[in-house]
Each structure stands twice: as structure tokens, then as C-alpha cells.
Amino acid sequence: MSNISELTKGLWKENPVLRLLLGMCPALAVTTAVEYAVGMGLSATFVLLSSNVVVASLRNIIPAKTRLPCFIVIIATFVTIVDLVLNGFAHDIHKSLGIFIPLIVVNCVILGRAEAFASKRPVFDSFLDGLGMGLGFTLALVALASVREILGNGTWLGMSLTGGEFTPVLLFVLPPGAFISLGFLLAGMNVIEKRRQANG
Amino acid sequence: MSENRMILQSSPHARDRESVRKVMYTVTLALLPAVIAGTVFFGLRALLVMALSVVACLIFEGIAMKVSGKPVKETLLDGSAVITGLLVAMNLPSGLPLWMVVVGALVAIVLGKHVYGGLGNNPFNPALVARVFLLISFPTAMTAWPVPYGTDGVTAATPLGVLQMEGAAVALQSIPYYNLLIGNVGGCLGETSAIALLLGGIILLVRKVISWEIPVTFIATVLVFTTITWLVAPDKHINPLWHVLSGGVMLGAWFMATDMVTSPVSRKGMLLFGVGCGFFTCIIRLWAGYPEGVSFAILIMNGLVPLIDRYLAPTRFGARQATQGAKA
């Protein structure tokens, strides 16, 4: 596998949210607005990238039997960094994301990549994998949040799209809307994949 | 190519000459009294909402069938989309903006039915899915109840709304039983007239489209539950007759809960289903934030139908003796 495919697989073919169905909790919970989705996506990308690199560099030192606690300690370190940095420099986003920032520690995308990829692969590959997966996660969150913010609030990234003419469908910013939108996004992905396979 | 002679399908296996189409048109006939009552009390606007909902449902049904590669013409003619459309409209206030009616039809057909694989596969009643979707999405528009015989834009609380806001004494005094019975009160355009819905329910029973278990246990449970609360605290809770005649109990018990696809197949299951619908309706009405709970109650019980069917399945022929023998 070439290096470039380690980067791009996370964007589409193995997109963590839309293909692997990992990280559902933040994907459903913080996608009420595009702004939060970007904040959550980039935070998770930073943690994923850093933890992948550290795990990959330490992969020959970490004992197999206690590898999960070791991964968690590494991940938690970076989550703490993100938590403090957001709290200091982007306080509003930090306040809206709330509990979901510390919860990045147990985000299964990050632990999953550490376990399945970084603990077995060289540092540079793990770096690319973390970057690709993180961006894929961010993309999926932004896609989901776009659907929900446009339909449920009539805005995109806080900009009004409808000029107040259209009564937003409140359901889409509520929890059921998250599940419904995610379902249709997944269905859409499956249709596109099927077509691609049929053609290719 | 070998011909496939083995028929695999889930229960019920009963065979009848009744076709989907015949059942659906009987239901339409049974809904007619309530349609007329709605039109009398809420005017041509109510008729417009019903017509639009039916047409929109037919169009979305056609599109959904086409997209999923199923025969379009047959399904459109079987009348199921017409019923769904009518039932969606019956669960809406007559003054609802028309585009919201169309959204309701879209939700009922696509989200309520076709994402699960079409007629016969939907776990939840499509019309109620649409109603709850609209109620959560547009809380203001969905609770603006036009006054019967009123002019455009004049709205008032439903009887249950009055009950929740002003208490039992005011509700009893301001809304006579006679008005509840004929439907001369605020509410969804098809739910207000208890007598018209009862008439429709009897048509369904006589034509054997539905059996008595679900509606009777539903209404009886509401009666029993509210009798108890009424006897315990008569000044706080209103009497059982008022509860049964108001809100969506009649529409829900006769037309929504009895939907063949989303209710249990066995008799015991139906009895339990009806009791559950009545129970949750009362819980929501008496202690929850919404004044009315029929649609939520039926949807909750819809969700439990697979469990009910599983644990209350009729005993297999010959199975009883074996289990008794094993126990002894």
C-alpha cells in the first residue's frame, strides 16, 4: 500500500463515521451546528494525529498485555491539551461542546486506530493514517451538521440562508433528527458505493 | 432454472379473499363520517387539508415505489396511500400551513413506510410518525387549533388543553359533553367528533376489517384508569367519560391503533396492546408535559409489538402437552 492511500482511505473508503460507523456518540451529539462539528472534528484530528504518532513510536516498548491502558494514557494526555487550549482560546466552542471534549478520550475512532494501525505500523504511516482518519471524521461531522443546521435552523455556519422566510424543521436539531439525517447520509453513501462498484 | 415452489413468509398465514384494496376502501368509507364532521366544523379549509394530504401521499408513494423499483400503478390503486393521507390530515389542525401538510405526507410515506421496505414492513403507524414529526418540528403551528365554525386565524385551546391549563372545574363547566360528542370543540380536524368516529368504528367492526380487542381494551383502560384517579382526587382530575370523549382517544382506538401492520397478530397480544395504549395515554395526559398522549402511546406500543408477538404467540398445535409433561 502506498503512503498516499493511507492518507486518503480515511476520507472516503474507510471513513470512520460513514463507513466504519465509529465515533457515533460525538457524530450524533455535537452536530447541531457546523461550527461545533468543525471544532469537534479538528480537536479529534489533533488528538488522533498525535496519539497515532506517539503510539507508533512507542510500539516496541508498550507491553502487549497492558497496551490499552497505555493507549488511554497517551490519548488522555492529548485530550487534556485540547481541553485546556480550547478553554483558553476558544471559550465559546469549549462551552458548547462541554462534556464531549473530555469524552474524546474514549472516542472509538482514536482508540481503534491506535489498536488496529499505529501499534503495528511505522511512525510516518501512522501519521498519514491519523491525518486522513481525522479529516474524514471532520468531513462526516460537517456533512451531518450541514444537513441538520440548514434544515433545523435555516442557517449554515451561522449565516442565514433563508432570510427568515422558511420555518425551520426543529426536529433536525433535536436528537431524532440526528439519527434520521445520519441514516439518510449512510443510505446515500451506500448508493454511491454500489454505483461505483457496478461501474468499476 | 428451477421454479421456486417453496413459499417462505412470516405470520399471519391466514388466507382470505379480502384484498388490500378492499380493506383500504372499507376504511375510507368508515372515515367518511369523521371527514364530514371535520368539514362541517372546520370548513372548506379542513377539506383542502385532507385533499392535499391524500394527493401528496399518492405522489410520494408513486415516487418511492418507482425509486425502489416496485410496480407503481398497482400500489397506487390499492388505496393504502389514500388511507395514510386521510389519517395524516385527520391528525392535523385544519389551519396548518399547506406546505407543512405536504411535509407531513412526505414523512408519513417515506420515513414512516418506505425506509422500512414499504407496506407491511413498517413498525410504526406512518400517519402517527408524520403527526409526531410535525408536532416536534413545528410546535406553534401544530397547536394552533381553529375554533369550530370560526373565521380564519381565530384559535382556541383544545378541551384537553383547557383541562391542563385551567383545571378540571373550568373544563367541565366550559365544555359540555354534547359538544365533545358531536365534535364542536377545538382539536385536530378529524379527532373531535366522538360520535362520527364511533360510527366509523362500528362500520369497521361489522365489515370485520378490525376485531374488537384493541379498541375496546384501549377505551376500557382509559375509563378504568381515569375512574381511579377521579375517585382518588375528584377536584383535581376530571371524570372518565370526559377523558374518553375528548382528544384523540376515539380516532386513536378505532383507526390508528388497529392498523393491521403495526399491531399484534394474536388475540392475547391485541388485548395487551390495547391496555398498553390506554395506560400510556393516561400517564401522558395526567402527568406529562403534553396535554394529549394518544399518538405517543400508540407509537410506544407499536415499538413493543415485536416483543408482544414473540412472547404471546399462540401455542403451537401439540406443544401444550409437551410443556406440561416436562413441568410435571
Coordinates of C-alpha atoms in Angstrom, one line a residue:
Chain A
M1 CA 0.0 0.0 0.0
S2 CA 1.4 3.3 -1.0
N3 CA 1.7 6.1 1.6
I4 CA -0.8 8.3 -0.2
S5 CA -3.6 5.7 0.2
E6 CA -3.0 5.6 3.9
L7 CA -4.0 9.3 3.9
T8 CA -6.9 9.1 1.5
K9 CA -8.6 5.9 2.7
G10 CA -10.0 7.8 5.8
L11 CA -11.7 10.4 3.7
W12 CA -14.0 8.0 1.8
K13 CA -13.3 4.3 1.5
E14 CA -12.8 3.8 5.3
N15 CA -14.5 7.0 6.5
P16 CA -14.7 6.4 10.3
V17 CA -18.2 7.7 10.7
L18 CA -19.9 6.9 7.4
R19 CA -18.2 3.6 6.5
L20 CA -16.9 2.1 9.8
L21 CA -19.7 3.6 12.0
L22 CA -17.2 4.5 14.7
G23 CA -17.4 7.6 16.8
M24 CA -21.2 7.7 16.7
C25 CA -21.6 9.5 20.0
P26 CA -19.9 12.8 19.1
A27 CA -21.3 12.4 15.5
L28 CA -24.9 12.4 16.8
A29 CA -24.4 14.7 19.8
V30 CA -22.4 17.7 18.6
T31 CA -23.7 18.1 15.0
T32 CA -26.4 20.6 15.7
A33 CA -24.3 23.3 14.1
V34 CA -21.5 23.3 11.6
E35 CA -19.3 25.4 13.9
Y36 CA -19.4 22.7 16.6
A37 CA -18.8 20.0 14.1
V38 CA -15.7 21.7 12.9
G39 CA -14.5 22.3 16.5
M40 CA -15.1 18.7 17.4
G41 CA -13.6 17.3 14.2
L42 CA -10.4 19.4 14.4
S43 CA -10.0 18.6 18.1
A44 CA -10.4 14.9 17.4
T45 CA -8.0 15.1 14.4
F46 CA -5.3 16.7 16.6
V47 CA -5.7 14.0 19.3
L48 CA -5.8 11.2 16.7
L49 CA -2.7 12.5 14.8
S50 CA -0.7 13.0 18.0
S51 CA -1.7 9.7 19.6
N52 CA -1.1 7.8 16.4
V53 CA 2.5 9.2 16.2
V54 CA 3.3 8.6 19.8
V55 CA 1.8 5.1 19.9
A56 CA 3.7 4.2 16.7
S57 CA 7.0 5.4 18.1
L58 CA 6.5 3.5 21.3
R59 CA 5.0 0.4 19.7
N60 CA 8.1 -1.7 20.5
I61 CA 8.2 -0.6 24.2
I62 CA 4.5 -0.9 25.1
P63 CA 3.9 -4.4 26.6
A64 CA 1.1 -6.3 24.8
K65 CA -0.8 -7.1 27.9
T66 CA -1.2 -3.5 29.2
R67 CA -1.4 -1.9 25.8
L68 CA -4.9 -0.5 26.2
P69 CA -4.2 1.4 29.5
C70 CA -1.0 2.8 27.8
F71 CA -3.0 4.0 24.8
I72 CA -5.6 5.6 27.0
V73 CA -2.9 7.5 29.0
I74 CA -1.3 8.7 25.7
I75 CA -4.7 9.8 24.3
A76 CA -5.8 11.4 27.6
T77 CA -2.7 13.5 27.6
F78 CA -3.5 15.0 24.2
V79 CA -7.2 15.4 25.1
T80 CA -6.2 17.4 28.2
I81 CA -4.1 19.6 25.9
V82 CA -7.0 20.2 23.6
D83 CA -9.3 20.8 26.5
L84 CA -7.1 23.4 28.1
V85 CA -6.3 25.1 24.7
L86 CA -9.9 25.4 23.7
N87 CA -10.9 26.6 27.1
G88 CA -8.2 29.3 26.9
F89 CA -8.5 30.4 23.2
A90 CA -12.0 29.3 22.0
H91 CA -14.0 29.5 25.2
D92 CA -17.4 29.7 23.4
I93 CA -16.9 26.5 21.5
H94 CA -15.4 24.8 24.6
K95 CA -18.6 25.7 26.5
S96 CA -20.9 24.4 23.8
L97 CA -19.0 21.1 23.3
G98 CA -18.9 20.7 27.0
I99 CA -18.6 17.1 28.2
F100 CA -17.8 15.9 24.6
I101 CA -14.3 17.3 24.7
P102 CA -13.1 15.1 27.6
L103 CA -15.1 12.3 26.1
I104 CA -12.7 12.3 23.1
V105 CA -10.6 10.1 25.4
V106 CA -13.0 7.2 24.8
N107 CA -13.7 8.0 21.2
C108 CA -13.5 4.7 19.5
V109 CA -12.1 6.1 16.3
I110 CA -8.9 7.1 18.2
L111 CA -8.5 4.0 20.3
G112 CA -9.4 1.9 17.2
R113 CA -6.7 3.5 15.1
A114 CA -4.1 3.1 17.9
E115 CA -5.0 -0.6 18.3
A116 CA -5.5 -1.5 14.7
F117 CA -3.0 0.6 13.0
A118 CA -0.5 2.7 14.9
S119 CA 0.6 -0.2 17.2
K120 CA 1.7 -2.2 14.2
R121 CA 2.9 0.3 11.7
P122 CA 5.9 2.8 11.3
V123 CA 5.6 6.3 12.5
F124 CA 5.1 8.0 9.1
D125 CA 2.3 5.7 8.0
S126 CA 0.6 6.2 11.3
F127 CA 0.9 10.0 10.9
L128 CA -0.8 9.8 7.5
D129 CA -3.4 7.4 8.8
G130 CA -4.2 9.7 11.7
L131 CA -4.5 12.8 9.5
G132 CA -6.7 11.0 6.9
M133 CA -9.0 9.5 9.5
G134 CA -9.2 12.7 11.5
L135 CA -10.1 14.7 8.3
G136 CA -12.6 12.0 7.3
F137 CA -14.2 12.3 10.8
T138 CA -14.3 16.1 10.4
L139 CA -15.8 15.8 6.9
A140 CA -18.5 13.4 8.1
L141 CA -19.4 15.6 11.0
V142 CA -19.5 18.7 8.9
A143 CA -21.8 16.9 6.3
L144 CA -24.1 15.8 9.1
A145 CA -24.1 19.1 10.8
S146 CA -24.8 20.9 7.5
V147 CA -27.9 18.9 6.9
R148 CA -29.1 19.4 10.4
E149 CA -28.2 23.1 10.7
I150 CA -29.7 24.0 7.3
L151 CA -33.0 22.1 7.8
G152 CA -33.3 22.6 11.6
N153 CA -32.2 26.2 11.9
G154 CA -32.2 27.7 8.4
T155 CA -28.5 28.6 8.7
W156 CA -25.1 27.4 7.7
L157 CA -22.1 28.2 9.9
G158 CA -24.4 30.8 11.5
M159 CA -25.2 32.6 8.2
S160 CA -28.9 32.8 7.5
L161 CA -29.7 31.0 4.2
T162 CA -33.5 31.6 4.1
G163 CA -33.8 35.2 5.2
G164 CA -36.4 34.0 7.8
E165 CA -38.9 33.1 5.1
F166 CA -38.8 29.4 6.0
T167 CA -39.9 28.0 9.3
P168 CA -37.1 25.6 10.3
V169 CA -37.9 22.0 10.9
L170 CA -37.0 21.9 14.6
L171 CA -36.8 18.1 14.7
F172 CA -33.5 18.2 12.8
V173 CA -31.6 19.9 15.6
L174 CA -33.1 17.6 18.2
P175 CA -31.8 14.0 18.8
P176 CA -34.2 12.2 16.5
G177 CA -33.1 14.5 13.7
A178 CA -29.5 13.3 14.2
F179 CA -30.4 9.7 13.7
I180 CA -32.7 10.4 10.7
S181 CA -30.1 12.5 9.0
L182 CA -27.3 10.0 9.7
G183 CA -29.5 7.2 8.3
F184 CA -30.1 9.1 5.1
L185 CA -26.4 10.0 4.8
L186 CA -25.4 6.4 5.2
A187 CA -28.0 5.3 2.7
G188 CA -26.6 7.9 0.3
M189 CA -23.1 6.6 0.8
N190 CA -24.2 3.1 0.1
V191 CA -26.0 4.1 -3.1
I192 CA -22.8 5.9 -4.3
E193 CA -20.6 2.9 -3.4
K194 CA -22.9 0.5 -5.1
R195 CA -22.9 2.5 -8.3
R196 CA -19.1 2.8 -8.2
Q197 CA -18.7 -0.9 -7.7
A198 CA -21.1 -1.6 -10.5
N199 CA -19.2 0.7 -12.8
G200 CA -15.7 -0.2 -11.7
Chain B
M1 CA -33.6 -22.5 -13.6
S2 CA -35.6 -24.3 -11.1
E3 CA -39.0 -22.9 -10.2
N4 CA -39.3 -21.7 -6.7
R5 CA -42.2 -23.6 -5.2
M6 CA -41.5 -23.1 -1.6
I7 CA -43.3 -20.1 -0.1
L8 CA -41.4 -18.5 2.8
Q9 CA -43.2 -15.8 4.7
S10 CA -43.8 -14.6 8.2
S11 CA -47.1 -15.0 10.1
P12 CA -50.1 -14.4 9.9
H13 CA -50.6 -17.1 7.3
A14 CA -54.4 -16.7 7.1
R15 CA -55.7 -16.7 3.6
D16 CA -58.8 -14.7 2.6
R17 CA -60.4 -13.3 -0.5
E18 CA -60.1 -9.8 1.1
S19 CA -57.6 -7.9 -0.8
V20 CA -55.6 -4.9 0.5
R21 CA -57.7 -2.8 -1.8
K22 CA -61.0 -3.9 -0.4
V23 CA -59.8 -3.4 3.2
M24 CA -58.5 0.1 2.4
Y25 CA -61.7 1.2 0.7
T26 CA -63.8 0.0 3.7
V27 CA -61.5 2.1 5.9
T28 CA -62.1 5.1 3.7
L29 CA -65.8 4.5 3.9
A30 CA -65.6 4.3 7.7
L31 CA -63.6 7.5 7.9
L32 CA -66.3 9.3 5.9
P33 CA -68.5 10.4 8.9
A34 CA -65.4 11.9 10.6
V35 CA -64.5 13.6 7.3
I36 CA -67.9 15.1 7.0
A37 CA -67.9 16.2 10.7
G38 CA -64.5 17.8 10.2
T39 CA -65.7 19.7 7.2
V40 CA -68.8 20.9 8.9
F41 CA -66.9 22.2 12.0
F42 CA -63.7 23.4 10.4
G43 CA -65.0 24.4 7.0
L44 CA -63.6 24.0 3.5
R45 CA -60.1 24.6 4.8
A46 CA -60.3 21.2 6.5
L47 CA -61.4 19.6 3.2
L48 CA -58.5 21.3 1.5
V49 CA -56.0 19.9 4.0
M50 CA -57.4 16.4 3.6
A51 CA -57.4 16.6 -0.2
L52 CA -53.9 18.0 -0.3
S53 CA -52.6 15.3 2.1
V54 CA -54.1 12.5 0.1
V55 CA -52.8 13.8 -3.2
A56 CA -49.3 14.4 -1.7
C57 CA -49.3 10.9 -0.2
L58 CA -50.2 9.4 -3.6
I59 CA -47.4 11.4 -5.4
F60 CA -44.8 10.5 -2.8
E61 CA -45.9 6.8 -2.8
G62 CA -45.6 6.8 -6.6
I63 CA -42.1 8.3 -6.4
A64 CA -41.0 6.0 -3.6
M65 CA -42.2 2.9 -5.5
K66 CA -40.5 4.0 -8.6
V67 CA -37.2 4.6 -6.8
S68 CA -37.3 1.3 -5.1
G69 CA -38.2 -0.4 -8.4
K70 CA -41.6 -1.8 -7.5
P71 CA -44.8 -1.7 -9.6
V72 CA -46.1 1.8 -9.3
K73 CA -49.6 1.5 -10.7
E74 CA -50.9 -1.4 -8.6
T75 CA -49.8 0.0 -5.3
L76 CA -51.2 3.4 -6.1
L77 CA -54.6 1.8 -6.8
D78 CA -54.6 -0.4 -3.7
G79 CA -55.7 2.7 -1.6
S80 CA -53.1 2.4 1.2
A81 CA -51.6 5.8 0.4
V82 CA -55.1 7.3 0.3
I83 CA -55.8 6.0 3.8
T84 CA -52.4 7.2 5.1
G85 CA -53.1 10.6 3.5
L86 CA -56.5 10.8 5.1
L87 CA -55.3 9.7 8.5
V88 CA -52.4 12.2 8.4
A89 CA -54.8 15.0 7.7
M90 CA -57.2 13.8 10.5
N91 CA -54.3 14.3 12.9
L92 CA -53.6 17.9 11.9
P93 CA -55.2 21.2 12.9
S94 CA -57.2 22.5 10.0
G95 CA -55.3 25.8 9.9
L96 CA -51.9 24.3 9.4
P97 CA -49.8 26.0 6.6
L98 CA -50.2 23.9 3.5
W99 CA -46.5 23.2 2.9
M100 CA -46.4 21.6 6.4
V101 CA -49.2 19.3 5.3
V102 CA -47.0 18.3 2.3
V103 CA -44.0 17.7 4.7
G104 CA -46.3 15.5 6.8
A105 CA -47.3 13.5 3.8
L106 CA -43.6 13.1 2.8
V107 CA -42.6 12.0 6.3
A108 CA -45.5 9.5 6.5
I109 CA -44.8 7.8 3.2
V110 CA -41.0 7.9 3.1
L111 CA -39.9 8.0 6.7
G112 CA -42.9 6.1 8.1
K113 CA -43.2 3.4 5.5
H114 CA -40.8 3.1 2.6
V115 CA -37.5 3.3 4.5
Y116 CA -38.6 0.1 6.2
G117 CA -39.5 -1.6 2.9
G118 CA -43.0 -0.4 2.1
L119 CA -46.5 -1.5 3.1
G120 CA -46.4 -4.4 5.6
N121 CA -42.9 -3.8 6.9
N122 CA -43.3 -0.5 8.8
P123 CA -43.0 -1.0 12.6
F124 CA -44.7 2.4 13.3
N125 CA -48.0 3.8 12.2
P126 CA -47.0 6.1 9.3
A127 CA -49.7 8.7 10.0
L128 CA -48.7 9.0 13.6
V129 CA -45.0 9.2 12.7
A130 CA -46.0 12.2 10.5
R131 CA -48.0 13.8 13.3
V132 CA -45.3 13.5 15.9
F133 CA -42.7 14.7 13.4
L134 CA -44.7 17.8 12.7
L135 CA -45.6 18.3 16.4
I136 CA -42.0 18.3 17.4
S137 CA -40.8 20.3 14.4
F138 CA -43.5 23.0 14.3
P139 CA -44.8 23.2 17.9
T140 CA -46.5 26.5 17.4
A141 CA -48.3 25.8 14.1
M142 CA -49.3 22.3 15.3
T143 CA -51.0 23.6 18.4
A144 CA -52.9 26.5 16.8
W145 CA -56.4 25.0 16.9
P146 CA -59.0 26.8 14.8
V147 CA -62.4 27.4 16.5
P148 CA -65.2 25.4 15.1
Y149 CA -67.3 27.5 12.7
G150 CA -64.7 30.2 13.3
T151 CA -63.2 32.6 10.9
D152 CA -59.6 32.3 9.7
G153 CA -56.9 32.8 12.2
V154 CA -59.1 32.6 15.3
T155 CA -57.7 29.8 17.6
A156 CA -58.6 28.3 20.9
A157 CA -57.3 25.6 23.2
T158 CA -58.5 22.0 22.8
P159 CA -60.6 20.6 25.6
L160 CA -57.5 18.8 27.0
G161 CA -55.5 22.0 26.7
V162 CA -58.2 23.8 28.8
L163 CA -58.0 20.9 31.3
Q164 CA -54.3 21.2 31.6
M165 CA -54.1 25.0 31.8
E166 CA -57.2 25.8 33.8
G167 CA -58.1 22.7 35.7
A168 CA -60.9 20.2 35.9
A169 CA -63.6 22.6 37.1
V170 CA -63.2 25.1 34.3
A171 CA -63.0 22.4 31.7
L172 CA -66.2 20.7 32.9
Q173 CA -68.1 24.0 33.0
S174 CA -66.9 25.5 29.7
I175 CA -67.2 22.4 27.5
P176 CA -70.5 20.5 27.6
Y177 CA -70.5 16.7 26.9
Y178 CA -72.8 17.3 23.9
N179 CA -70.1 19.3 22.2
L180 CA -67.5 16.7 22.9
L181 CA -69.8 14.0 21.5
I182 CA -70.6 15.7 18.2
G183 CA -67.2 17.4 17.9
N184 CA -68.0 21.1 18.2
V185 CA -64.7 21.7 20.0
G186 CA -61.1 22.7 19.1
G187 CA -58.7 20.0 18.0
C188 CA -57.2 18.1 15.1
L189 CA -59.7 18.2 12.2
G190 CA -60.6 14.5 12.4
E191 CA -60.4 13.8 16.1
T192 CA -63.1 16.0 17.6
S193 CA -66.3 14.2 16.7
A194 CA -66.6 11.2 19.0
I195 CA -69.9 10.1 17.5
A196 CA -68.7 10.2 13.9
L197 CA -65.6 8.2 14.8
L198 CA -67.7 5.7 16.8
L199 CA -69.9 5.2 13.7
G200 CA -66.8 4.6 11.6
G201 CA -65.5 2.2 14.2
I202 CA -68.8 0.2 14.0
I203 CA -68.6 0.1 10.2
L204 CA -65.0 -1.4 10.6
L205 CA -66.2 -3.9 13.2
V206 CA -69.3 -5.0 11.1
R207 CA -67.2 -5.4 8.0
K208 CA -64.7 -7.3 10.0
V209 CA -61.8 -5.1 9.0
I210 CA -60.8 -4.8 12.6
S211 CA -61.6 -7.0 15.6
W212 CA -62.9 -5.7 18.9
E213 CA -59.9 -6.4 21.1
I214 CA -57.7 -3.3 20.6
P215 CA -60.4 -0.5 20.6
V216 CA -62.4 -2.0 23.4
T217 CA -59.4 -2.6 25.7
F218 CA -57.9 0.8 24.8
I219 CA -61.0 2.7 25.7
A220 CA -61.8 0.5 28.7
T221 CA -58.3 1.0 30.1
V222 CA -58.7 4.8 29.8
L223 CA -62.0 4.5 31.5
V224 CA -60.7 2.4 34.4
F225 CA -57.5 4.4 34.8
T226 CA -59.3 7.8 34.9
T227 CA -62.1 6.4 37.1
I228 CA -59.4 5.5 39.7
T229 CA -57.7 8.9 39.6
W230 CA -61.2 10.7 39.6
L231 CA -62.3 8.8 42.7
V232 CA -59.0 9.4 44.4
A233 CA -58.9 13.2 43.7
P234 CA -62.2 14.3 42.2
D235 CA -61.4 18.0 42.4
K236 CA -58.1 17.6 40.7
H237 CA -58.9 15.1 37.9
I238 CA -61.8 15.1 35.5
N239 CA -64.3 12.3 35.2
P240 CA -63.6 9.2 32.9
L241 CA -66.4 9.9 30.4
W242 CA -64.9 13.3 29.6
H243 CA -61.5 11.7 29.1
V244 CA -62.8 9.2 26.6
L245 CA -64.8 11.7 24.6
S246 CA -62.1 14.3 24.4
G247 CA -58.8 14.4 22.4
G248 CA -57.7 11.6 20.2
V249 CA -58.9 8.5 22.1
M250 CA -61.7 7.7 19.6
L251 CA -59.6 8.3 16.5
G252 CA -56.7 6.5 18.0
A253 CA -58.6 3.5 19.3
W254 CA -60.6 2.8 16.2
F255 CA -58.4 3.9 13.4
M256 CA -54.8 4.3 14.4
A257 CA -54.1 1.5 17.0
T258 CA -55.9 -1.1 14.9
D259 CA -53.6 -0.7 11.9
M260 CA -53.0 -4.3 10.9
V261 CA -49.4 -3.8 10.1
T262 CA -48.4 -2.2 13.4
S263 CA -50.5 -4.2 15.9
P264 CA -50.0 -7.7 17.3
V265 CA -51.4 -10.7 15.5
S266 CA -52.6 -12.9 18.4
R267 CA -55.7 -12.2 20.4
K268 CA -53.8 -12.1 23.7
G269 CA -51.3 -9.7 22.1
M270 CA -54.1 -7.4 20.9
L271 CA -55.6 -7.3 24.4
L272 CA -52.2 -6.4 25.9
F273 CA -51.6 -3.8 23.1
G274 CA -54.9 -2.1 23.8
V275 CA -54.3 -2.0 27.5
G276 CA -50.8 -0.5 26.9
C277 CA -52.1 2.2 24.6
G278 CA -54.8 3.2 27.2
F279 CA -52.3 3.1 30.0
F280 CA -49.6 5.3 28.3
T281 CA -52.3 7.7 27.1
C282 CA -53.5 8.3 30.7
I283 CA -49.9 8.6 32.0
I284 CA -49.1 11.2 29.5
R285 CA -52.4 13.1 29.8
L286 CA -52.3 13.2 33.6
W287 CA -48.6 13.7 34.4
A288 CA -46.6 14.6 31.3
G289 CA -45.9 18.0 29.6
Y290 CA -48.2 17.4 26.6
P291 CA -51.9 17.7 27.2
E292 CA -52.6 14.7 24.9
G293 CA -50.8 11.4 24.7
V294 CA -52.7 9.2 22.3
S295 CA -50.2 9.4 19.4
F296 CA -47.2 8.9 21.7
A297 CA -48.9 6.0 23.5
I298 CA -49.7 4.2 20.2
L299 CA -46.2 4.7 18.9
I300 CA -44.7 3.4 22.1
M301 CA -46.9 0.3 21.8
N302 CA -46.1 -0.1 18.1
G303 CA -42.4 -0.3 19.2
L304 CA -43.3 -3.1 21.6
V305 CA -45.3 -5.2 19.0
P306 CA -42.5 -7.5 18.0
L307 CA -41.9 -8.3 21.7
I308 CA -45.6 -8.9 22.3
D309 CA -45.9 -11.1 19.3
R310 CA -42.9 -13.1 20.4
Y311 CA -44.0 -13.8 24.0
L312 CA -47.7 -14.1 23.4
A313 CA -47.6 -16.2 20.3
P314 CA -50.4 -18.8 20.2
T315 CA -49.3 -22.2 21.5
R316 CA -48.3 -24.4 18.6
F317 CA -50.6 -27.4 17.9
G318 CA -49.5 -30.2 20.1
A319 CA -46.9 -28.1 22.0
R320 CA -49.0 -27.7 25.2
Q321 CA -48.9 -31.3 26.3
A322 CA -45.2 -31.5 25.9
T323 CA -44.5 -28.5 28.1
Q324 CA -47.0 -29.7 30.8
G325 CA -45.4 -33.1 30.8
A326 CA -41.9 -31.5 31.1
K327 CA -43.1 -29.4 34.1
A328 CA -44.7 -32.4 35.9

